[in-house]
Amino acid sequence: IKDASGRVVYDGSFGACPEKLDVPAGSYTIRAVSSEFVKPAFSAPQYGGEVCVIVPSGGAADVKLSCSQLNSGVVLDVDESFLSGCPDGALFLSSVQGKLLYSYAEDRIAYFQPGTVSLILSQGGKDEVLLSRQLQAREVLVLGVSVAQGASPSDFQGLGGISVGVDTSKVWLEDSYVIG
């Protein structure tokens, strides 16, 4: 909780915050996040919300935070054709905050700050960006990776035989919980 000048009034867990805070009249920004999220990680969705309230002189303000997912995610669906076509290749998902090795058996969601996420093939000592996508908060991209039918391992010198499919369908869920 910060006042209009940016001074911190309360910084701590939701459970430790008193039910009522005595503060002078003014404008306050209340922000809550489920966890800190600074670099890419598996199974690490971050939820949060922020609201500005005005506390009148001698009065009180009720606060209701509506929280949603703040980060974005990627799931790779690696086809067996890719495994046989690039047996020595390794796939990474990368953003400006860092990168994650995405093993072929991985089934967890890789989470990133909203922004550009790139799929990288590391093979033979070289890294090649296969594609980049711009992701917004709450978006989870399911990305299929396969090798073109009839391609041979020699086709991958320039990576021309790799095919990438994108499932852009989403399921949005919204829920709320009112205490009191």
Coordinates of N, CA, C and O in Angstrom, one line a residue:
I1 N 0.9 -1.2 0.0 CA 0.0 0.0 0.0 C 0.9 1.2 0.0 O 1.8 1.3 0.8
K2 N 0.7 2.1 -1.0 CA 1.4 3.4 -1.1 C 0.5 4.6 -1.0 O -0.6 4.5 -1.6
D3 N 1.0 5.7 -0.5 CA 0.2 6.9 -0.5 C 0.5 7.6 -1.8 O 1.3 7.2 -2.7
A4 N -0.1 8.8 -2.0 CA 0.0 9.5 -3.3 C 1.4 10.0 -3.6 O 1.8 10.1 -4.8
S5 N 2.2 10.1 -2.6 CA 3.6 10.5 -2.8 C 4.5 9.3 -3.1 O 5.7 9.5 -3.4
G6 N 4.0 8.1 -3.0 CA 4.8 6.9 -3.3 C 5.4 6.3 -2.0 O 6.1 5.3 -2.1
R7 N 5.1 6.9 -0.9 CA 5.6 6.4 0.4 C 4.9 5.1 0.7 O 3.6 5.0 0.7
V8 N 5.6 4.1 1.1 CA 5.0 2.8 1.5 C 4.4 2.9 2.8 O 5.0 3.2 3.8
V9 N 3.1 2.5 2.9 CA 2.3 2.5 4.1 C 2.3 1.1 4.7 O 2.4 0.9 5.9
Y10 N 2.2 0.1 3.8 CA 2.3 -1.3 4.2 C 3.0 -2.1 3.1 O 2.6 -2.0 2.0
D11 N 3.9 -3.0 3.5 CA 4.5 -3.9 2.6 C 4.7 -5.3 3.3 O 5.5 -5.4 4.2
G12 N 3.9 -6.2 2.9 CA 4.0 -7.5 3.6 C 2.9 -8.4 3.0 O 2.2 -8.1 2.1
S13 N 2.8 -9.6 3.7 CA 1.8 -10.6 3.2 C 0.4 -10.1 3.5 O 0.1 -9.4 4.5
F14 N -0.5 -10.6 2.7 CA -2.0 -10.3 2.9 C -2.4 -10.7 4.3 O -3.1 -10.0 5.0
G15 N -2.0 -11.9 4.6 CA -2.4 -12.5 5.9 C -1.9 -11.7 7.1 O -2.6 -11.8 8.2
A16 N -0.8 -11.0 7.0 CA -0.3 -10.3 8.1 C -0.8 -8.9 8.2 O -0.6 -8.2 9.2
C17 N -1.5 -8.4 7.2 CA -2.0 -7.0 7.2 C -3.2 -6.9 8.1 O -4.1 -7.8 8.1
P18 N -3.2 -5.9 8.9 CA -4.4 -5.7 9.8 C -5.6 -5.4 9.0 O -5.5 -4.9 7.9
E19 N -6.8 -5.8 9.5 CA -8.0 -5.6 8.8 C -8.3 -4.2 8.5 O -8.9 -3.8 7.5
K20 N -7.9 -3.3 9.5 CA -8.1 -1.9 9.3 C -6.7 -1.2 9.5 O -6.0 -1.5 10.4
L21 N -6.4 -0.2 8.6 CA -5.2 0.6 8.7 C -5.7 2.0 8.9 O -6.5 2.5 8.1
D22 N -5.2 2.7 10.0 CA -5.5 4.1 10.2 C -4.5 4.9 9.4 O -3.3 4.9 9.6
V23 N -5.1 5.6 8.4 CA -4.2 6.5 7.5 C -4.9 7.9 7.4 O -6.1 8.0 7.5
P24 N -4.2 8.9 7.1 CA -4.8 10.2 6.9 C -5.6 10.2 5.6 O -5.4 9.3 4.7
A25 N -6.5 11.2 5.4 CA -7.2 11.3 4.2 C -6.3 11.4 3.0 O -5.2 12.0 3.1
G26 N -6.7 10.9 1.9 CA -5.8 11.0 0.7 C -6.1 9.8 -0.2 O -6.9 9.0 0.0
S27 N -5.2 9.8 -1.2 CA -5.3 8.8 -2.3 C -4.2 7.7 -2.0 O -3.1 8.0 -1.6
Y28 N -4.6 6.4 -2.1 CA -3.7 5.3 -1.9 C -3.8 4.2 -3.0 O -4.9 4.0 -3.5
T29 N -2.7 3.7 -3.3 CA -2.6 2.6 -4.3 C -2.4 1.3 -3.5 O -1.4 1.2 -2.8
I30 N -3.3 0.3 -3.8 CA -3.2 -1.0 -3.1 C -2.9 -2.0 -4.2 O -3.6 -2.0 -5.2
R31 N -1.8 -2.7 -4.0 CA -1.4 -3.7 -5.0 C -1.1 -5.0 -4.3 O -0.5 -5.0 -3.2
A32 N -1.6 -6.1 -4.9 CA -1.3 -7.5 -4.4 C -0.8 -8.4 -5.5 O -1.3 -8.3 -6.6
V33 N 0.2 -9.2 -5.2 CA 0.7 -10.2 -6.1 C 0.8 -11.5 -5.4 O 1.1 -11.5 -4.2
S34 N 0.6 -12.6 -6.1 CA 0.6 -13.9 -5.5 C 2.1 -14.3 -5.1 O 2.3 -15.1 -4.2
S35 N 3.0 -13.9 -5.9 CA 4.4 -14.2 -5.7 C 5.3 -13.3 -6.6 O 4.8 -12.7 -7.5
E36 N 6.5 -13.2 -6.2 CA 7.4 -12.4 -7.1 C 7.8 -13.2 -8.3 O 7.9 -14.4 -8.2
F37 N 7.9 -12.5 -9.4 CA 8.2 -13.2 -10.7 C 9.1 -12.3 -11.5 O 8.7 -11.3 -12.0
V38 N 10.4 -12.7 -11.5 CA 11.4 -11.8 -12.2 C 12.1 -12.5 -13.4 O 12.6 -11.8 -14.3
K39 N 12.1 -13.9 -13.5 CA 12.7 -14.6 -14.6 C 11.9 -15.8 -15.0 O 11.1 -16.2 -14.2
P40 N 12.0 -16.2 -16.2 CA 11.2 -17.4 -16.7 C 11.3 -18.6 -15.7 O 12.4 -18.8 -15.2
A41 N 10.2 -19.3 -15.6 CA 10.2 -20.4 -14.7 C 9.0 -21.3 -15.1 O 8.0 -20.9 -15.6
F42 N 9.2 -22.6 -14.8 CA 8.1 -23.6 -15.0 C 7.1 -23.5 -13.8 O 7.5 -23.3 -12.7
S43 N 5.9 -23.8 -14.1 CA 4.8 -23.9 -13.1 C 4.8 -22.7 -12.2 O 4.7 -22.9 -10.9
A44 N 4.9 -21.5 -12.7 CA 5.0 -20.3 -11.9 C 4.0 -19.2 -12.3 O 4.5 -18.1 -12.6
P45 N 2.7 -19.4 -12.4 CA 1.8 -18.3 -12.7 C 1.8 -17.3 -11.6 O 2.0 -17.6 -10.4
Q46 N 1.7 -16.0 -12.0 CA 1.7 -14.9 -11.1 C 0.3 -14.2 -11.2 O 0.0 -13.9 -12.3
Y47 N -0.4 -14.1 -10.1 CA -1.6 -13.4 -10.1 C -1.5 -12.1 -9.3 O -0.8 -12.0 -8.4
G48 N -2.3 -11.1 -9.7 CA -2.2 -9.8 -9.0 C -3.2 -8.8 -9.5 O -3.9 -9.1 -10.5
G49 N -3.3 -7.7 -8.7 CA -4.2 -6.7 -9.1 C -3.8 -5.4 -8.4 O -3.0 -5.4 -7.4
E50 N -4.3 -4.3 -8.9 CA -4.0 -3.0 -8.3 C -5.2 -2.1 -8.4 O -6.0 -2.1 -9.4
V51 N -5.4 -1.3 -7.3 CA -6.6 -0.4 -7.3 C -6.1 0.9 -6.6 O -5.3 0.8 -5.7
C52 N -6.7 2.0 -7.0 CA -6.5 3.3 -6.3 C -7.8 3.6 -5.5 O -8.8 3.6 -6.1
V53 N -7.6 4.0 -4.3 CA -8.8 4.4 -3.5 C -8.5 5.7 -2.8 O -7.4 6.1 -2.6
I54 N -9.6 6.4 -2.6 CA -9.5 7.7 -1.9 C -10.2 7.6 -0.5 O -11.3 7.2 -0.4
V55 N -9.4 7.9 0.5 CA -9.9 7.8 1.9 C -10.3 9.3 2.2 O -9.5 10.2 2.3
P56 N -11.6 9.5 2.5 CA -12.1 10.8 2.9 C -11.7 11.2 4.3 O -11.4 10.3 5.1
S57 N -11.6 12.4 4.6 CA -11.3 12.9 5.9 C -12.3 12.3 6.9 O -13.5 12.5 6.8
G58 N -11.8 11.7 8.0 CA -12.7 11.1 9.0 C -13.5 9.9 8.5 O -14.3 9.4 9.2
G59 N -13.2 9.4 7.3 CA -14.0 8.3 6.8 C -13.1 7.0 6.6 O -12.0 6.9 7.1
A60 N -13.7 6.1 5.9 CA -13.0 4.9 5.6 C -13.3 4.5 4.1 O -14.2 5.0 3.5
A61 N -12.5 3.6 3.6 CA -12.6 3.1 2.3 C -12.6 1.6 2.3 O -11.6 1.0 2.9
D62 N -13.5 1.0 1.6 CA -13.4 -0.5 1.4 C -12.7 -0.7 0.2 O -12.8 0.0 -0.8
V63 N -11.9 -1.8 0.2 CA -11.0 -2.1 -1.0 C -11.4 -3.4 -1.5 O -11.5 -4.4 -0.7
K64 N -11.6 -3.5 -2.8 CA -11.8 -4.8 -3.5 C -10.9 -4.9 -4.6 O -10.9 -4.1 -5.5
L65 N -10.0 -5.9 -4.5 CA -9.0 -6.1 -5.6 C -9.5 -7.2 -6.5 O -9.9 -8.3 -6.0
S66 N -9.5 -7.0 -7.8 CA -9.8 -8.0 -8.7 C -8.5 -8.4 -9.4 O -7.8 -7.6 -10.0
C67 N -8.1 -9.6 -9.1 CA -6.8 -10.1 -9.5 C -6.9 -11.0 -10.7 O -7.9 -11.8 -10.9
S68 N -5.9 -11.0 -11.6 CA -5.8 -11.8 -12.8 C -4.4 -12.2 -13.0 O -3.5 -11.7 -12.3
Q69 N -4.2 -13.1 -13.9 CA -2.8 -13.6 -14.2 C -2.0 -12.4 -14.8 O -2.5 -11.8 -15.8
L70 N -0.8 -12.2 -14.3 CA 0.0 -11.1 -14.8 C 1.0 -11.5 -15.8 O 1.5 -10.7 -16.6
N71 N 1.4 -12.8 -15.8 CA 2.4 -13.3 -16.7 C 1.8 -14.1 -17.8 O 0.6 -14.3 -17.9
S72 N 2.6 -14.6 -18.7 CA 2.1 -15.4 -19.9 C 2.9 -16.7 -19.9 O 3.9 -16.8 -19.2
G73 N 2.4 -17.6 -20.7 CA 3.1 -18.9 -20.7 C 3.2 -19.5 -22.1 O 2.5 -19.1 -23.1
V74 N 4.0 -20.6 -22.2 CA 4.2 -21.3 -23.4 C 4.3 -22.8 -23.1 O 5.0 -23.2 -22.1
V75 N 3.6 -23.6 -23.9 CA 3.7 -25.1 -23.8 C 4.1 -25.6 -25.1 O 3.5 -25.2 -26.1
L76 N 5.2 -26.3 -25.2 CA 5.6 -26.9 -26.5 C 5.1 -28.3 -26.6 O 5.1 -29.1 -25.6
D77 N 4.6 -28.6 -27.8 CA 4.1 -29.9 -28.1 C 5.0 -30.5 -29.2 O 4.9 -30.2 -30.4
V78 N 6.1 -31.2 -28.7 CA 7.1 -31.6 -29.6 C 6.7 -33.0 -30.2 O 6.6 -34.0 -29.5
D79 N 6.6 -33.0 -31.6 CA 6.2 -34.2 -32.3 C 7.4 -35.1 -32.4 O 8.5 -34.7 -32.4
E80 N 7.1 -36.4 -32.5 CA 8.1 -37.4 -32.7 C 9.0 -37.2 -33.9 O 10.1 -37.5 -34.0
S81 N 8.4 -36.6 -35.0 CA 9.2 -36.3 -36.2 C 10.3 -35.3 -35.9 O 11.4 -35.4 -36.5
F82 N 10.1 -34.5 -34.9 CA 11.2 -33.5 -34.5 C 12.3 -34.3 -33.8 O 13.5 -34.1 -34.0
L83 N 11.9 -35.2 -33.0 CA 12.9 -36.0 -32.2 C 13.8 -36.8 -33.1 O 15.0 -36.9 -32.9
S84 N 13.2 -37.4 -34.2 CA 14.0 -38.2 -35.1 C 14.7 -37.3 -36.1 O 15.8 -37.6 -36.5
G85 N 14.2 -36.2 -36.4 CA 14.8 -35.3 -37.4 C 15.9 -34.5 -36.8 O 16.9 -34.1 -37.5
C86 N 15.9 -34.2 -35.5 CA 16.9 -33.4 -34.8 C 17.3 -34.1 -33.5 O 17.1 -33.6 -32.4
P87 N 17.9 -35.3 -33.7 CA 18.2 -36.1 -32.5 C 19.2 -35.4 -31.5 O 19.2 -35.7 -30.3
D88 N 20.1 -34.5 -32.1 CA 21.1 -33.8 -31.2 C 20.6 -32.4 -30.9 O 21.4 -31.7 -30.3
G89 N 19.4 -32.0 -31.2 CA 19.0 -30.7 -31.0 C 18.4 -30.5 -29.6 O 17.9 -31.5 -29.0
A90 N 18.5 -29.3 -29.1 CA 17.8 -29.0 -27.8 C 17.0 -27.7 -28.0 O 17.4 -26.8 -28.8
L91 N 15.8 -27.7 -27.4 CA 14.9 -26.5 -27.6 C 15.0 -25.7 -26.3 O 14.9 -26.2 -25.2
F92 N 15.0 -24.4 -26.6 CA 15.0 -23.4 -25.5 C 13.9 -22.4 -25.8 O 13.6 -22.1 -26.9
L93 N 13.3 -21.9 -24.7 CA 12.4 -20.8 -24.8 C 13.1 -19.6 -24.1 O 13.6 -19.7 -23.0
S94 N 13.1 -18.4 -24.8 CA 13.9 -17.3 -24.3 C 13.1 -16.0 -24.4 O 12.3 -15.8 -25.3
S95 N 13.4 -15.1 -23.4 CA 12.9 -13.8 -23.4 C 14.1 -12.9 -22.9 O 15.1 -13.4 -22.6
V96 N 13.8 -11.6 -22.8 CA 14.9 -10.7 -22.3 C 15.2 -11.0 -20.8 O 16.3 -10.7 -20.4
Q97 N 14.3 -11.6 -20.1 CA 14.6 -11.9 -18.7 C 15.4 -13.2 -18.5 O 15.9 -13.5 -17.4
G98 N 15.5 -14.1 -19.5 CA 16.3 -15.3 -19.4 C 15.7 -16.4 -20.3 O 14.8 -16.1 -21.1
K99 N 16.3 -17.6 -20.2 CA 15.8 -18.7 -21.1 C 15.7 -20.0 -20.3 O 16.4 -20.1 -19.3
L100 N 14.9 -20.9 -20.8 CA 14.6 -22.2 -20.2 C 14.9 -23.3 -21.2 O 14.4 -23.2 -22.4
L101 N 15.5 -24.3 -20.8 CA 15.7 -25.5 -21.6 C 14.3 -26.2 -21.5 O 13.8 -26.5 -20.4
Y102 N 13.8 -26.6 -22.7 CA 12.5 -27.2 -22.7 C 12.7 -28.7 -23.2 O 12.9 -28.9 -24.4
S103 N 12.8 -29.6 -22.2 CA 13.1 -31.0 -22.6 C 11.9 -31.6 -23.4 O 10.8 -31.1 -23.3
Y104 N 12.2 -32.6 -24.2 CA 11.2 -33.2 -25.0 C 10.1 -33.8 -24.2 O 9.0 -34.0 -24.7
A105 N 10.3 -34.2 -23.0 CA 9.3 -34.9 -22.1 C 8.6 -33.8 -21.2 O 7.7 -34.2 -20.5
E106 N 9.0 -32.6 -21.3 CA 8.4 -31.5 -20.4 C 6.9 -31.4 -20.8 O 6.5 -31.3 -21.9
D107 N 6.1 -31.2 -19.7 CA 4.7 -31.0 -20.0 C 4.2 -29.8 -19.1 O 3.0 -29.5 -19.2
R108 N 5.1 -29.2 -18.4 CA 4.6 -28.0 -17.6 C 4.6 -26.8 -18.5 O 5.2 -26.7 -19.5
I109 N 3.9 -25.7 -18.0 CA 3.9 -24.5 -18.7 C 5.1 -23.7 -18.3 O 5.4 -23.6 -17.1
A110 N 5.8 -23.1 -19.3 CA 6.9 -22.2 -19.0 C 6.3 -20.8 -19.0 O 5.7 -20.3 -19.9
Y111 N 6.6 -20.1 -17.9 CA 6.0 -18.7 -17.7 C 7.0 -17.7 -17.9 O 8.2 -17.8 -17.6
F112 N 6.6 -16.5 -18.5 CA 7.4 -15.4 -18.9 C 6.7 -14.1 -18.6 O 5.5 -14.1 -18.5
Q113 N 7.4 -13.0 -18.4 CA 6.8 -11.7 -18.4 C 6.2 -11.5 -19.7 O 6.7 -11.9 -20.7
P114 N 5.1 -10.7 -19.8 CA 4.6 -10.4 -21.1 C 5.6 -9.7 -22.0 O 6.5 -9.0 -21.5
G115 N 5.6 -10.0 -23.3 CA 6.6 -9.5 -24.2 C 6.9 -10.6 -25.2 O 6.2 -11.5 -25.4
T116 N 8.1 -10.4 -25.8 CA 8.5 -11.4 -26.9 C 9.2 -12.6 -26.3 O 10.1 -12.5 -25.4
V117 N 8.7 -13.8 -26.7 CA 9.2 -15.1 -26.3 C 9.7 -15.8 -27.6 O 8.9 -15.8 -28.6
S118 N 10.9 -16.3 -27.6 CA 11.5 -16.9 -28.8 C 11.7 -18.4 -28.6 O 12.1 -18.8 -27.5
L119 N 11.5 -19.2 -29.6 CA 11.8 -20.6 -29.6 C 13.2 -20.7 -30.3 O 13.3 -20.3 -31.4
I120 N 14.1 -21.4 -29.6 CA 15.5 -21.5 -30.1 C 15.9 -22.9 -30.2 O 15.6 -23.7 -29.3
L121 N 16.5 -23.3 -31.4 CA 17.0 -24.6 -31.5 C 18.5 -24.5 -31.4 O 19.2 -23.8 -32.1
S122 N 19.1 -25.3 -30.5 CA 20.5 -25.4 -30.2 C 21.0 -26.7 -30.8 O 20.5 -27.8 -30.3
Q123 N 21.8 -26.7 -31.8 CA 22.3 -27.9 -32.5 C 23.6 -27.7 -33.1 O 23.9 -26.6 -33.7
G124 N 24.5 -28.6 -32.8 CA 25.9 -28.5 -33.4 C 26.6 -27.3 -33.0 O 27.4 -26.7 -33.8
G125 N 26.4 -26.8 -31.8 CA 27.1 -25.7 -31.3 C 26.6 -24.3 -31.7 O 27.1 -23.3 -31.5
K126 N 25.5 -24.3 -32.5 CA 24.9 -23.1 -33.0 C 23.4 -23.0 -32.4 O 22.7 -23.9 -32.3
D127 N 23.1 -21.7 -32.1 CA 21.7 -21.4 -31.7 C 21.0 -20.7 -32.9 O 21.5 -19.8 -33.4
E128 N 19.8 -21.2 -33.2 CA 19.0 -20.6 -34.3 C 17.6 -20.2 -33.7 O 16.9 -21.1 -33.2
V129 N 17.2 -19.0 -33.9 CA 15.8 -18.6 -33.5 C 14.9 -19.1 -34.5 O 15.0 -18.8 -35.7
L130 N 14.0 -20.0 -34.1 CA 13.0 -20.6 -35.1 C 11.8 -19.6 -35.2 O 11.3 -19.5 -36.3
L131 N 11.4 -19.0 -34.2 CA 10.3 -18.1 -34.2 C 10.2 -17.3 -33.0 O 10.7 -17.7 -31.9
S132 N 9.5 -16.1 -33.0 CA 9.3 -15.3 -31.9 C 7.8 -14.9 -31.9 O 7.3 -14.7 -32.9
R133 N 7.2 -14.8 -30.7 CA 5.9 -14.4 -30.6 C 5.7 -13.4 -29.4 O 6.4 -13.5 -28.4
Q134 N 4.8 -12.5 -29.6 CA 4.5 -11.4 -28.6 C 3.4 -12.0 -27.8 O 2.3 -12.3 -28.3
L135 N 3.6 -12.1 -26.5 CA 2.6 -12.6 -25.6 C 2.1 -11.5 -24.6 O 3.0 -10.8 -24.1
Q136 N 0.8 -11.5 -24.3 CA 0.3 -10.6 -23.4 C 0.0 -11.3 -22.0 O 0.0 -12.6 -22.0
A137 N -0.2 -10.6 -21.0 CA -0.6 -11.2 -19.7 C -1.8 -12.1 -19.9 O -2.7 -11.8 -20.7
R138 N -1.8 -13.2 -19.2 CA -2.9 -14.2 -19.3 C -2.9 -15.1 -20.5 O -3.7 -16.0 -20.6
E139 N -2.1 -14.8 -21.5 CA -2.0 -15.7 -22.7 C -1.1 -16.9 -22.4 O 0.0 -16.7 -21.9
V140 N -1.6 -18.1 -22.8 CA -0.7 -19.3 -22.8 C -0.8 -19.8 -24.2 O -1.8 -20.1 -24.7
L141 N 0.4 -19.9 -24.8 CA 0.5 -20.3 -26.2 C 0.9 -21.8 -26.2 O 1.9 -22.2 -25.6
V142 N 0.2 -22.6 -26.9 CA 0.5 -24.0 -27.1 C 1.1 -24.1 -28.5 O 0.5 -23.7 -29.5
L143 N 2.4 -24.4 -28.6 CA 3.2 -24.4 -29.8 C 3.6 -25.8 -30.2 O 4.4 -26.4 -29.5
G144 N 3.1 -26.3 -31.3 CA 3.5 -27.6 -31.9 C 4.8 -27.4 -32.7 O 4.9 -26.5 -33.5
V145 N 5.7 -28.3 -32.5 CA 7.0 -28.3 -33.2 C 7.2 -29.7 -33.9 O 7.2 -30.7 -33.2
S146 N 7.3 -29.7 -35.2 CA 7.5 -30.9 -35.9 C 8.4 -30.7 -37.1 O 8.9 -29.6 -37.4
V147 N 8.8 -31.8 -37.8 CA 9.6 -31.7 -39.0 C 8.8 -32.1 -40.2 O 7.9 -33.0 -40.1
A148 N 9.0 -31.4 -41.3 CA 8.2 -31.6 -42.5 C 8.4 -33.0 -43.0 O 9.5 -33.6 -42.9
Q149 N 7.3 -33.6 -43.5 CA 7.2 -35.0 -43.9 C 8.2 -35.2 -45.1 O 8.3 -34.4 -46.0
G150 N 9.0 -36.2 -45.0 CA 10.0 -36.5 -46.1 C 11.3 -35.8 -45.9 O 12.2 -36.0 -46.8
A151 N 11.5 -35.0 -44.9 CA 12.7 -34.3 -44.7 C 13.8 -35.3 -44.2 O 13.5 -36.2 -43.5
S152 N 15.0 -35.1 -44.6 CA 16.1 -35.9 -44.1 C 17.0 -35.0 -43.2 O 16.9 -33.8 -43.2
P153 N 17.8 -35.7 -42.3 CA 18.7 -34.9 -41.4 C 19.5 -33.8 -42.1 O 19.8 -32.8 -41.6
S154 N 19.9 -34.1 -43.4 CA 20.7 -33.1 -44.1 C 19.9 -31.8 -44.4 O 20.5 -30.8 -44.7
D155 N 18.6 -31.9 -44.4 CA 17.8 -30.7 -44.6 C 17.9 -29.7 -43.5 O 17.4 -28.5 -43.7
F156 N 18.4 -30.1 -42.4 CA 18.4 -29.2 -41.2 C 19.7 -28.3 -41.1 O 19.9 -27.6 -40.1
Q157 N 20.5 -28.3 -42.1 CA 21.7 -27.4 -42.1 C 21.2 -26.0 -42.1 O 21.7 -25.2 -41.3
G158 N 20.2 -25.6 -42.8 CA 19.7 -24.3 -42.8 C 18.3 -24.2 -42.1 O 17.7 -23.2 -42.1
L159 N 18.0 -25.3 -41.4 CA 16.7 -25.4 -40.7 C 15.5 -25.2 -41.6 O 14.4 -24.9 -41.1
G160 N 15.6 -25.5 -42.9 CA 14.5 -25.3 -43.8 C 13.4 -26.4 -43.6 O 12.3 -26.2 -44.1
G161 N 13.7 -27.5 -43.0 CA 12.7 -28.6 -43.0 C 11.9 -28.6 -41.7 O 11.1 -29.5 -41.5
I162 N 12.1 -27.6 -40.8 CA 11.4 -27.6 -39.5 C 10.1 -26.9 -39.7 O 10.0 -25.8 -40.3
S163 N 9.0 -27.5 -39.2 CA 7.7 -26.8 -39.2 C 7.2 -26.5 -37.8 O 7.5 -27.3 -36.9
V164 N 6.6 -25.3 -37.7 CA 6.1 -24.9 -36.4 C 4.6 -24.6 -36.5 O 4.3 -23.8 -37.4
G165 N 3.8 -25.2 -35.7 CA 2.4 -24.9 -35.7 C 2.0 -24.2 -34.5 O 2.6 -24.4 -33.4
V166 N 1.1 -23.3 -34.6 CA 0.6 -22.5 -33.4 C -0.9 -22.7 -33.2 O -1.7 -22.5 -34.0
D167 N -1.2 -23.1 -31.9 CA -2.6 -23.2 -31.5 C -2.9 -21.9 -30.8 O -2.4 -21.7 -29.6
T168 N -3.7 -21.0 -31.4 CA -3.9 -19.7 -30.7 C -5.3 -19.7 -30.0 O -5.7 -18.7 -29.5
S169 N -5.9 -20.9 -29.9 CA -7.2 -20.9 -29.1 C -6.9 -20.8 -27.6 O -5.9 -21.2 -27.1
K170 N -7.8 -20.1 -26.9 CA -7.6 -19.9 -25.5 C -8.9 -20.2 -24.8 O -10.0 -20.1 -25.3
V171 N -8.8 -20.6 -23.5 CA -9.9 -20.7 -22.7 C -9.7 -19.7 -21.5 O -8.7 -19.8 -20.8
W172 N -10.6 -18.8 -21.4 CA -10.5 -17.8 -20.4 C -11.5 -18.2 -19.2 O -12.6 -18.5 -19.4
L173 N -10.9 -18.1 -18.0 CA -11.7 -18.4 -16.8 C -11.7 -17.2 -16.0 O -10.7 -16.5 -15.9
E174 N -12.8 -16.9 -15.3 CA -12.9 -15.7 -14.5 C -13.7 -16.1 -13.2 O -14.7 -16.8 -13.4
D175 N -13.2 -15.7 -12.1 CA -13.9 -16.1 -10.9 C -13.7 -14.9 -9.9 O -12.8 -14.1 -10.1
S176 N -14.5 -14.9 -8.9 CA -14.3 -13.9 -7.8 C -14.7 -14.5 -6.5 O -15.5 -15.5 -6.4
Y177 N -14.2 -13.9 -5.4 CA -14.5 -14.4 -4.1 C -14.7 -13.2 -3.2 O -13.8 -12.3 -3.2
V178 N -15.8 -13.1 -2.5 CA -16.0 -11.9 -1.7 C -16.0 -12.4 -0.2 O -16.7 -13.3 0.1
I179 N -15.2 -11.7 0.6 CA -15.1 -12.1 2.0 C -16.0 -11.1 2.7 O -15.9 -9.9 2.5
G180 N -16.8 -11.6 3.7 CA -17.6 -10.7 4.5 C -19.0 -10.5 4.0 O -19.4 -11.0 3.0

